[in-house]
């Protein structure tokens, strides 16, 4: 069974810490940018998310959102937690990053 509780590190050194995982599948925690981002001052940012019931689905789908405090930006992560052949839990995740724009004409460059 795959559980999101705990600390996770990406290939780029970013870290997600899930501190609370409720019975309803909702979770909270923090997200920290990794050294690959070039950010000299790395501060944790709160995250909120939810996952499928791990009792019903052993490799649940999950999502979480990070609202960057000092910028008008939000990142949404969507993925699935897998259990590998050796019992190791692995997250496969896609993300969308959105920044605020001043006009609809700039909308095309606001999402990555």
Short mmCIF file of C-alpha atoms in Angstrom, two decimals:
data_model
loop_
_atom_site.label_atom_id
_atom_site.label_comp_id
_atom_site.label_asym_id
_atom_site.label_seq_id
_atom_site.Cartn_x
_atom_site.Cartn_y
_atom_site.Cartn_z
CA UNK A 1 0.00 0.00 0.00
CA UNK A 2 1.26 3.46 -0.87
CA UNK A 3 0.90 6.23 1.73
CA UNK A 4 1.79 9.89 1.19
CA UNK A 5 2.65 10.60 4.83
CA UNK A 6 6.27 11.58 5.26
CA UNK A 7 8.97 13.31 3.26
CA UNK A 8 9.49 13.03 -0.51
CA UNK A 9 12.36 14.34 -2.66
CA UNK A 10 12.24 14.95 -6.43
CA UNK A 11 14.99 14.34 -8.97
CA UNK A 12 15.74 18.09 -8.85
CA UNK A 13 16.01 18.21 -5.05
CA UNK A 14 12.60 19.74 -4.32
CA UNK A 15 10.98 18.32 -1.20
CA UNK A 16 7.37 17.68 -0.22
CA UNK A 17 6.58 16.94 3.41
CA UNK A 18 3.10 15.58 4.16
CA UNK A 19 2.58 16.24 7.84
CA UNK A 20 -1.13 15.48 8.17
CA UNK A 21 -3.11 12.83 6.26
CA UNK A 22 -6.75 12.69 7.32
CA UNK A 23 -9.13 9.75 7.15
CA UNK A 24 -10.99 11.59 4.38
CA UNK A 25 -7.84 11.61 2.19
CA UNK A 26 -7.08 15.30 2.66
CA UNK A 27 -3.54 16.25 3.56
CA UNK A 28 -1.42 19.26 4.37
CA UNK A 29 2.26 19.90 4.66
CA UNK A 30 5.01 21.97 3.09
CA UNK A 31 6.91 22.24 -0.17
CA UNK A 32 10.54 23.32 -0.47
CA UNK A 33 12.27 24.25 -3.70
CA UNK A 34 15.47 22.37 -4.41
CA UNK A 35 18.99 23.58 -5.13
CA UNK A 36 18.42 23.09 -8.88
CA UNK A 37 16.14 26.15 -8.85
CA UNK A 38 19.04 28.45 -8.01
CA UNK A 39 17.05 30.08 -5.20
CA UNK A 40 19.57 31.02 -2.49
CA UNK A 41 16.93 31.41 0.24
CA UNK A 42 14.76 28.30 0.33
CA UNK A 43 11.70 28.71 2.54
CA UNK A 44 8.99 26.09 3.04
CA UNK A 45 5.61 26.92 1.48
CA UNK A 46 2.34 25.38 2.77
CA UNK A 47 0.55 22.87 0.58
CA UNK A 48 -2.96 21.40 0.65
CA UNK A 49 -4.14 18.32 -1.19
CA UNK A 50 -6.10 15.09 -1.30
CA UNK A 51 -5.65 11.49 -2.37
CA UNK A 52 -7.88 8.56 -3.21
CA UNK A 53 -8.74 6.17 -0.38
CA UNK A 54 -5.60 4.00 -0.09
CA UNK A 55 -7.78 1.27 1.44
CA UNK A 56 -9.70 0.96 -1.82
CA UNK A 57 -6.89 1.73 -4.26
CA UNK A 58 -3.42 0.49 -3.22
CA UNK A 59 -1.64 2.92 -5.59
CA UNK A 60 -3.72 6.09 -5.15
CA UNK A 61 -3.99 9.16 -7.34
CA UNK A 62 -3.37 12.44 -5.50
CA UNK A 63 -3.19 16.18 -6.10
CA UNK A 64 -1.96 19.18 -4.16
CA UNK A 65 -1.69 22.93 -4.57
CA UNK A 66 1.07 25.33 -3.58
CA UNK A 67 0.27 29.07 -3.45
CA UNK A 68 3.57 30.94 -3.51
CA UNK A 69 3.37 33.59 -0.79
CA UNK A 70 5.57 36.33 -2.22
CA UNK A 71 4.59 36.00 -5.88
CA UNK A 72 1.26 35.92 -7.69
CA UNK A 73 1.87 32.28 -8.64
CA UNK A 74 0.27 28.91 -7.98
CA UNK A 75 1.48 25.40 -8.79
CA UNK A 76 -0.83 22.40 -9.02
CA UNK A 77 0.60 18.87 -8.83
CA UNK A 78 -1.25 15.73 -9.99
CA UNK A 79 0.16 12.25 -9.71
CA UNK A 80 0.01 8.69 -8.55
CA UNK A 81 1.82 6.85 -5.78
CA UNK A 82 3.27 3.50 -6.91
CA UNK A 83 4.80 0.64 -4.97
CA UNK A 84 7.79 -0.77 -6.86
CA UNK A 85 8.86 -4.42 -7.07
CA UNK A 86 11.23 -3.92 -4.11
CA UNK A 87 8.45 -2.33 -1.99
CA UNK A 88 9.73 1.23 -2.45
CA UNK A 89 7.07 3.94 -2.78
CA UNK A 90 7.53 6.18 -5.84
CA UNK A 91 5.56 9.27 -6.87
CA UNK A 92 4.98 10.07 -10.55
CA UNK A 93 3.80 13.67 -10.83
CA UNK A 94 2.86 16.24 -13.46
CA UNK A 95 2.59 19.92 -12.57
CA UNK A 96 1.18 23.16 -13.91
CA UNK A 97 2.57 26.51 -12.82
CA UNK A 98 0.47 29.65 -13.27
CA UNK A 99 1.40 33.26 -12.71
CA UNK A 100 -0.91 36.26 -12.72
CA UNK A 101 -0.90 38.51 -15.78
CA UNK A 102 -2.00 42.08 -16.28
CA UNK A 103 -4.19 41.44 -19.31
CA UNK A 104 -5.83 38.68 -21.38
CA UNK A 105 -3.30 39.42 -24.14
CA UNK A 106 -0.55 38.04 -21.86
CA UNK A 107 -2.53 34.93 -20.89
CA UNK A 108 -0.66 32.72 -23.39
CA UNK A 109 2.58 32.98 -21.37
CA UNK A 110 1.09 32.61 -17.88
CA UNK A 111 0.96 28.79 -17.63
CA UNK A 112 3.87 26.38 -17.86
#
